[in-house]
Short mmCIF file of C-alpha atoms in Angstrom, two decimals:
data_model
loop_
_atom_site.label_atom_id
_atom_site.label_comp_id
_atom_site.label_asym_id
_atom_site.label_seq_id
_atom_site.Cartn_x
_atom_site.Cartn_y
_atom_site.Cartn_z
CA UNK A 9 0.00 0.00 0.00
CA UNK A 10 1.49 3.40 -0.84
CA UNK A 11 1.30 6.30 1.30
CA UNK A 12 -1.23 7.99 -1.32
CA UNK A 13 -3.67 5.06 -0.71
CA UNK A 14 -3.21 5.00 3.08
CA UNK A 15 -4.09 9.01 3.04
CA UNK A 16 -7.04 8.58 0.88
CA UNK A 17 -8.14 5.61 2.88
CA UNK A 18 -8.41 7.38 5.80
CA UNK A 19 -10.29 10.10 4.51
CA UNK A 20 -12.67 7.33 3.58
CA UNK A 21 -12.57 5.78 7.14
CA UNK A 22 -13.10 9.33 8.69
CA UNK A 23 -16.28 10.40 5.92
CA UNK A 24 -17.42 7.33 6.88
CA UNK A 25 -17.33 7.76 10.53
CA UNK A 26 -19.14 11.17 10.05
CA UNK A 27 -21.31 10.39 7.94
CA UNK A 28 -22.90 8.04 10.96
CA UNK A 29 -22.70 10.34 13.25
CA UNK A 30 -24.58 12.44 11.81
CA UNK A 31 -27.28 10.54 10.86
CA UNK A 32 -27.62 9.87 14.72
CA UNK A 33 -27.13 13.02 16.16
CA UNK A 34 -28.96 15.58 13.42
CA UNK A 35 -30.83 12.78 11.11
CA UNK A 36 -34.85 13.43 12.43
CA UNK A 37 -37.36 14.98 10.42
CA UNK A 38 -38.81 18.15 12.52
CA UNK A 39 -42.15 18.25 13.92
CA UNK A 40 -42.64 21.33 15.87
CA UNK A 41 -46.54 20.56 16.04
CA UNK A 42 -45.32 18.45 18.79
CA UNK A 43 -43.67 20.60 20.83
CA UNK A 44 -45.96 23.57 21.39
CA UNK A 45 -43.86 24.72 24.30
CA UNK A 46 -41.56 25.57 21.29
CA UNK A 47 -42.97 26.23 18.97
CA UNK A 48 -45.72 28.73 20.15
CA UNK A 49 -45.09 29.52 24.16
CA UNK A 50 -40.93 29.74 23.95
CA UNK A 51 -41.05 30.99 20.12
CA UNK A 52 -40.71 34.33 20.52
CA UNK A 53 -37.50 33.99 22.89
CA UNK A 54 -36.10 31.55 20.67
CA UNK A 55 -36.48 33.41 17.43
CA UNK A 56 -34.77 32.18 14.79
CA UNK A 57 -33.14 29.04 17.29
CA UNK A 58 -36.77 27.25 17.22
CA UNK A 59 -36.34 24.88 14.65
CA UNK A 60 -32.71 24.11 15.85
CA UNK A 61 -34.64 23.40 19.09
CA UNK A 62 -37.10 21.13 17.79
CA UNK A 63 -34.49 19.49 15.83
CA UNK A 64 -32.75 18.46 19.01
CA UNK A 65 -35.53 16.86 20.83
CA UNK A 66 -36.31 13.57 18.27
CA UNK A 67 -32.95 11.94 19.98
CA UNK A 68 -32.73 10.65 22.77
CA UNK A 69 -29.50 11.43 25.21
CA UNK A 70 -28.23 8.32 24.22
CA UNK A 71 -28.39 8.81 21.01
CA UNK A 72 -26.73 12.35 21.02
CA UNK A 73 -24.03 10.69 22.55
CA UNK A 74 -23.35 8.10 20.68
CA UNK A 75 -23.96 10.59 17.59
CA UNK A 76 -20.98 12.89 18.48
CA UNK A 77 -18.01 9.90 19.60
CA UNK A 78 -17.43 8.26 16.30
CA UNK A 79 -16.98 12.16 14.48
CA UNK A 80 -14.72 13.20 17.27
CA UNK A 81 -13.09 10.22 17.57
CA UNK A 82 -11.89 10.07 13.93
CA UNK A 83 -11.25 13.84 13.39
CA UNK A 84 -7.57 12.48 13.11
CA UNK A 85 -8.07 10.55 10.27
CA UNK A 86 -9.87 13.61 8.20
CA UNK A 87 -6.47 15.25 9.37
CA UNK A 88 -4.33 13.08 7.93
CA UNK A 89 -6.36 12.68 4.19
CA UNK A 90 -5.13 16.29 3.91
CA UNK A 91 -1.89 14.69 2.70
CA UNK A 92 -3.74 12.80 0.09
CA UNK A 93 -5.77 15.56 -1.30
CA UNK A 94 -2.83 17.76 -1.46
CA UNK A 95 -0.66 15.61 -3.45
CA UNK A 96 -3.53 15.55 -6.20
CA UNK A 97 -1.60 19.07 -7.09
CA UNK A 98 1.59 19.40 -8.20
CA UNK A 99 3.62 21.62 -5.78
CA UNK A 100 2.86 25.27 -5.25
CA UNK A 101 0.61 27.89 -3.94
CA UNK A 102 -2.90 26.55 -4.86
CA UNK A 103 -1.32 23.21 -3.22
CA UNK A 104 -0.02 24.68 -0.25
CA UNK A 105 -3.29 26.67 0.39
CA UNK A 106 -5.43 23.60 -0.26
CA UNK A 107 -3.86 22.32 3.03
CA UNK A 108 -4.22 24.80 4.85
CA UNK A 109 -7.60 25.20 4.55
CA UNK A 110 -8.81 21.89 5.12
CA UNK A 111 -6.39 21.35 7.83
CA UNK A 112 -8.24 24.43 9.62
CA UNK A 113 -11.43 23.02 8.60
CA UNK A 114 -11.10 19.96 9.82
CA UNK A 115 -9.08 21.13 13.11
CA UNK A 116 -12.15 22.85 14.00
CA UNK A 117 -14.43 20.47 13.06
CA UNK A 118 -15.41 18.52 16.41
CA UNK A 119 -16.36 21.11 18.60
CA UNK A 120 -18.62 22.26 15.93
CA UNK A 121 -20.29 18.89 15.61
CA UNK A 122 -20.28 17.90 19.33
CA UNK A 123 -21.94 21.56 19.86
CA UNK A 124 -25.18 19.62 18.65
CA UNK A 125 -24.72 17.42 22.33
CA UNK A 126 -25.18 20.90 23.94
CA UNK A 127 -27.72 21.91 22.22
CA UNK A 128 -29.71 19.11 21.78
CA UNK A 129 -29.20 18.22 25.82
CA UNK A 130 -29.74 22.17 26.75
CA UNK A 131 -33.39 21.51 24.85
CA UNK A 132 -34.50 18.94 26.35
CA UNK A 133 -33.72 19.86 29.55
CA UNK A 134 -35.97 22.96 28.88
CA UNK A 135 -38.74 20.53 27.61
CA UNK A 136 -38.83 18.95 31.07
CA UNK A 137 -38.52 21.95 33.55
CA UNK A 138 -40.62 24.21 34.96
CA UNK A 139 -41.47 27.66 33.97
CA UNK A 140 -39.36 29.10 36.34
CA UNK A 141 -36.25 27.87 35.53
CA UNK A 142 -37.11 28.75 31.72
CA UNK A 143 -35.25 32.04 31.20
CA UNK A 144 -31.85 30.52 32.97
CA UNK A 145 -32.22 27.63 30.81
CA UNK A 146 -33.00 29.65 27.98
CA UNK A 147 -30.08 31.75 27.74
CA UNK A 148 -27.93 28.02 28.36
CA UNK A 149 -29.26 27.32 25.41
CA UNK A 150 -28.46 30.27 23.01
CA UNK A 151 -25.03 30.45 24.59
CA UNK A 152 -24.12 26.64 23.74
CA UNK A 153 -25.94 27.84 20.38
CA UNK A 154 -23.61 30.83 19.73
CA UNK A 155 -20.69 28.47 20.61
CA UNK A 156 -21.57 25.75 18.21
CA UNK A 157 -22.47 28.31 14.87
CA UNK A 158 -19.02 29.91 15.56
CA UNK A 159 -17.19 26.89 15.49
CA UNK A 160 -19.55 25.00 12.82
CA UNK A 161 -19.56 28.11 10.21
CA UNK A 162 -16.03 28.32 10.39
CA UNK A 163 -15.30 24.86 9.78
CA UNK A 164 -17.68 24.22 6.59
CA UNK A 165 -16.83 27.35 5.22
CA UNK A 166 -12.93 26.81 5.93
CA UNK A 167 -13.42 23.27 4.55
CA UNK A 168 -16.01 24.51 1.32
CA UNK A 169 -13.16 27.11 -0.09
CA UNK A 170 -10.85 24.23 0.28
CA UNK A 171 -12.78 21.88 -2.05
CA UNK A 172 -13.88 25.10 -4.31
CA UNK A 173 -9.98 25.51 -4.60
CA UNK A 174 -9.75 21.70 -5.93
CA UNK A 175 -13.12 21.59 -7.75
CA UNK A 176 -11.33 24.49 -9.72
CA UNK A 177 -7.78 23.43 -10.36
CA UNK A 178 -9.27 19.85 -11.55
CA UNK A 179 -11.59 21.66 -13.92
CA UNK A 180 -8.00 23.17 -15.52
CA UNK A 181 -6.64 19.82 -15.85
CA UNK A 182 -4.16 20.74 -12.95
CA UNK A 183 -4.03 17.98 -10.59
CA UNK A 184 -3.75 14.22 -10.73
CA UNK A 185 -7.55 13.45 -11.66
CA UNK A 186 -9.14 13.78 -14.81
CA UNK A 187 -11.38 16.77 -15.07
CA UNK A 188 -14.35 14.38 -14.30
CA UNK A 189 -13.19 13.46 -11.30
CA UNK A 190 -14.57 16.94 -11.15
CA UNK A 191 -18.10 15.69 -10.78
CA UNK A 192 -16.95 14.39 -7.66
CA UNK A 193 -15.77 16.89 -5.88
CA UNK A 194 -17.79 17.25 -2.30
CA UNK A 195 -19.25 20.56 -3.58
CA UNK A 196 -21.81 19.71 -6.57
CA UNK A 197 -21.69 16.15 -4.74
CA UNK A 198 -23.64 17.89 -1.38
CA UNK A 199 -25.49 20.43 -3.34
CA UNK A 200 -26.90 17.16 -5.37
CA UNK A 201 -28.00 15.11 -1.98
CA UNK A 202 -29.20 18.10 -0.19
CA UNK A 203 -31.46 19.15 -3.14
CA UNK A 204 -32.70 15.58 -3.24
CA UNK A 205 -33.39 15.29 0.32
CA UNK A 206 -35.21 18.60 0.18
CA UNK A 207 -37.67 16.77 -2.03
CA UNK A 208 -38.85 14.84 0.64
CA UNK A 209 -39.20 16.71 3.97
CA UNK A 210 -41.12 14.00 5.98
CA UNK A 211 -39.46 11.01 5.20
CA UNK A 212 -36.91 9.89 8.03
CA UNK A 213 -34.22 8.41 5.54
CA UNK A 214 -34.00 11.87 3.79
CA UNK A 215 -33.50 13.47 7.18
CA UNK A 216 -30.71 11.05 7.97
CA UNK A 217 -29.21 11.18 4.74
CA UNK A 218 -29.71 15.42 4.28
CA UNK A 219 -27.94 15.42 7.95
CA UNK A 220 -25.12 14.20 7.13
CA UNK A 221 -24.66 15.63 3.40
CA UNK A 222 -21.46 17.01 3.70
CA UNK A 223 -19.66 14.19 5.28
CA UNK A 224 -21.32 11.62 2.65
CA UNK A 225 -20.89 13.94 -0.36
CA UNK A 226 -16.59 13.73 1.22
CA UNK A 227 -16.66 9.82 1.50
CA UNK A 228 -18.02 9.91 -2.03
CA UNK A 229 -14.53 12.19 -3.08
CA UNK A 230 -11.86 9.88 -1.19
CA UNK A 231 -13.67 6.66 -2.58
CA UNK A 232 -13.28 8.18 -6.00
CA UNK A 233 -10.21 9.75 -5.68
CA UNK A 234 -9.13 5.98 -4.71
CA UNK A 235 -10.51 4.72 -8.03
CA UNK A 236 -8.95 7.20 -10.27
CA UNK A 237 -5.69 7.15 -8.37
CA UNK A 238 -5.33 3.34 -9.00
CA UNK A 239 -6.82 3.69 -12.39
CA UNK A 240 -3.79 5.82 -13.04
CA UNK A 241 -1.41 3.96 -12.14
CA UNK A 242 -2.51 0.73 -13.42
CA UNK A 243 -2.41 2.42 -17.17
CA UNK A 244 1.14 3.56 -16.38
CA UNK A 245 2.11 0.11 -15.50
#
């Protein structure tokens, strides 16, 4: 096994690992008719953090749990694909910067996904307390909230002008894919499943599969940058 292969296989092992967590911790279809406490009593507090809230509540603490370990858990492995993806460029600037930004990306990746624990445990918490103890919990809740969008919008958009800096230089024929490997690339692959899923609001494998979009549409890159790496190299042999 080359080094190339072991990079690119762990960026498969880490989408992978994501890509279930995910599905556990963000995967439920909303249903805010359910929770009127949020969705009509707590609404106007909440503003725009109600369907966030909602969200939160279809999993049980278990499940949260177990939702943010196998992501945090295998952050390393995302870490150490970055060699991979980097030497599908030849040496230089666009190279270099490709690194960097998924390295930050994915460096600030697990507090942004286990930020959905706090949440998700803050809300629940609020479900079951009494009125009193509402605006305490309340601001709990917004400041685990404010925490987790900092460290989540960072991290996609770090990681999204890492793959837009791929997506372009395979498009110019300037890495070691073929410019259809282009078609690959996590960016039109998540815009593709998330546009699907939207399709289908209420169904509970859409909402599994739409939460975890950008983790699947990255497992789908580093199993394809496998193929086309070994395709190359078998028609050099």
């Amino acid at each position: 096994m080359t080094k190339q292969t072991a990079f690119l296989l762990c960026g498969v092992f880490a989408a992978l690992c994501w890509t279930a967590a995910d599905m556990l911790l963000v995967g439920f279809v909303q249903a805010p008719q359910r929770y009127p406490l949020f969705a009509q009593t707590l609404a106007a507090a909440l503003g725009d953090d109600v369907d966030l809230a909602v969200l939160m509540l279809a999993g049980s603490p278990r499940r949260l749990f177990w939702g943010v370990l196998p992501a945090t858990f295998s952050a390393v492995f995302y870490l150490a694909s970055v060699f991979g993806v980097r030497r599908l460029l030849p040496e230089g600037r666009a190279a270099r910067l490709l690194g960097w930004l998924l390295a930050a990306g994915y460096a600030l990746s697990p507090l942004g996904h286990a930020g959905f624990y706090y949440v998700g445990i803050s809300a629940q918490t609020l479900l079951h307390s009494p009125p009193t103890a509402y605006p305490l919990l309340l601001a709990q809740f917004q400041a685990f909230h404010t925490m987790l969008a900092v460290h989540w919008l960072a991290s996609v958009g770090l990681l999204a002008a890492g793959w837009l800096v791929l997506l372009v230089q395979t498009l110019r024929g300037q890495t070691a894919l073929p410019r259809r490997a282009a078609w690959a690339n996590p960016l039109p692959v998540g815009a593709a499943v998330a546009g699907v899923c939207s399709l289908f609001p209420q169904s509970p494998v859409a909402a599994a599969i739409g939460g975890a979009t950008f983790n699947l549409a990255q497992a789908v890159f580093f199993a394809a940058a496998l193929y086309f790496s070994h395709a190359r190299h078998g028609s050099t042999e």
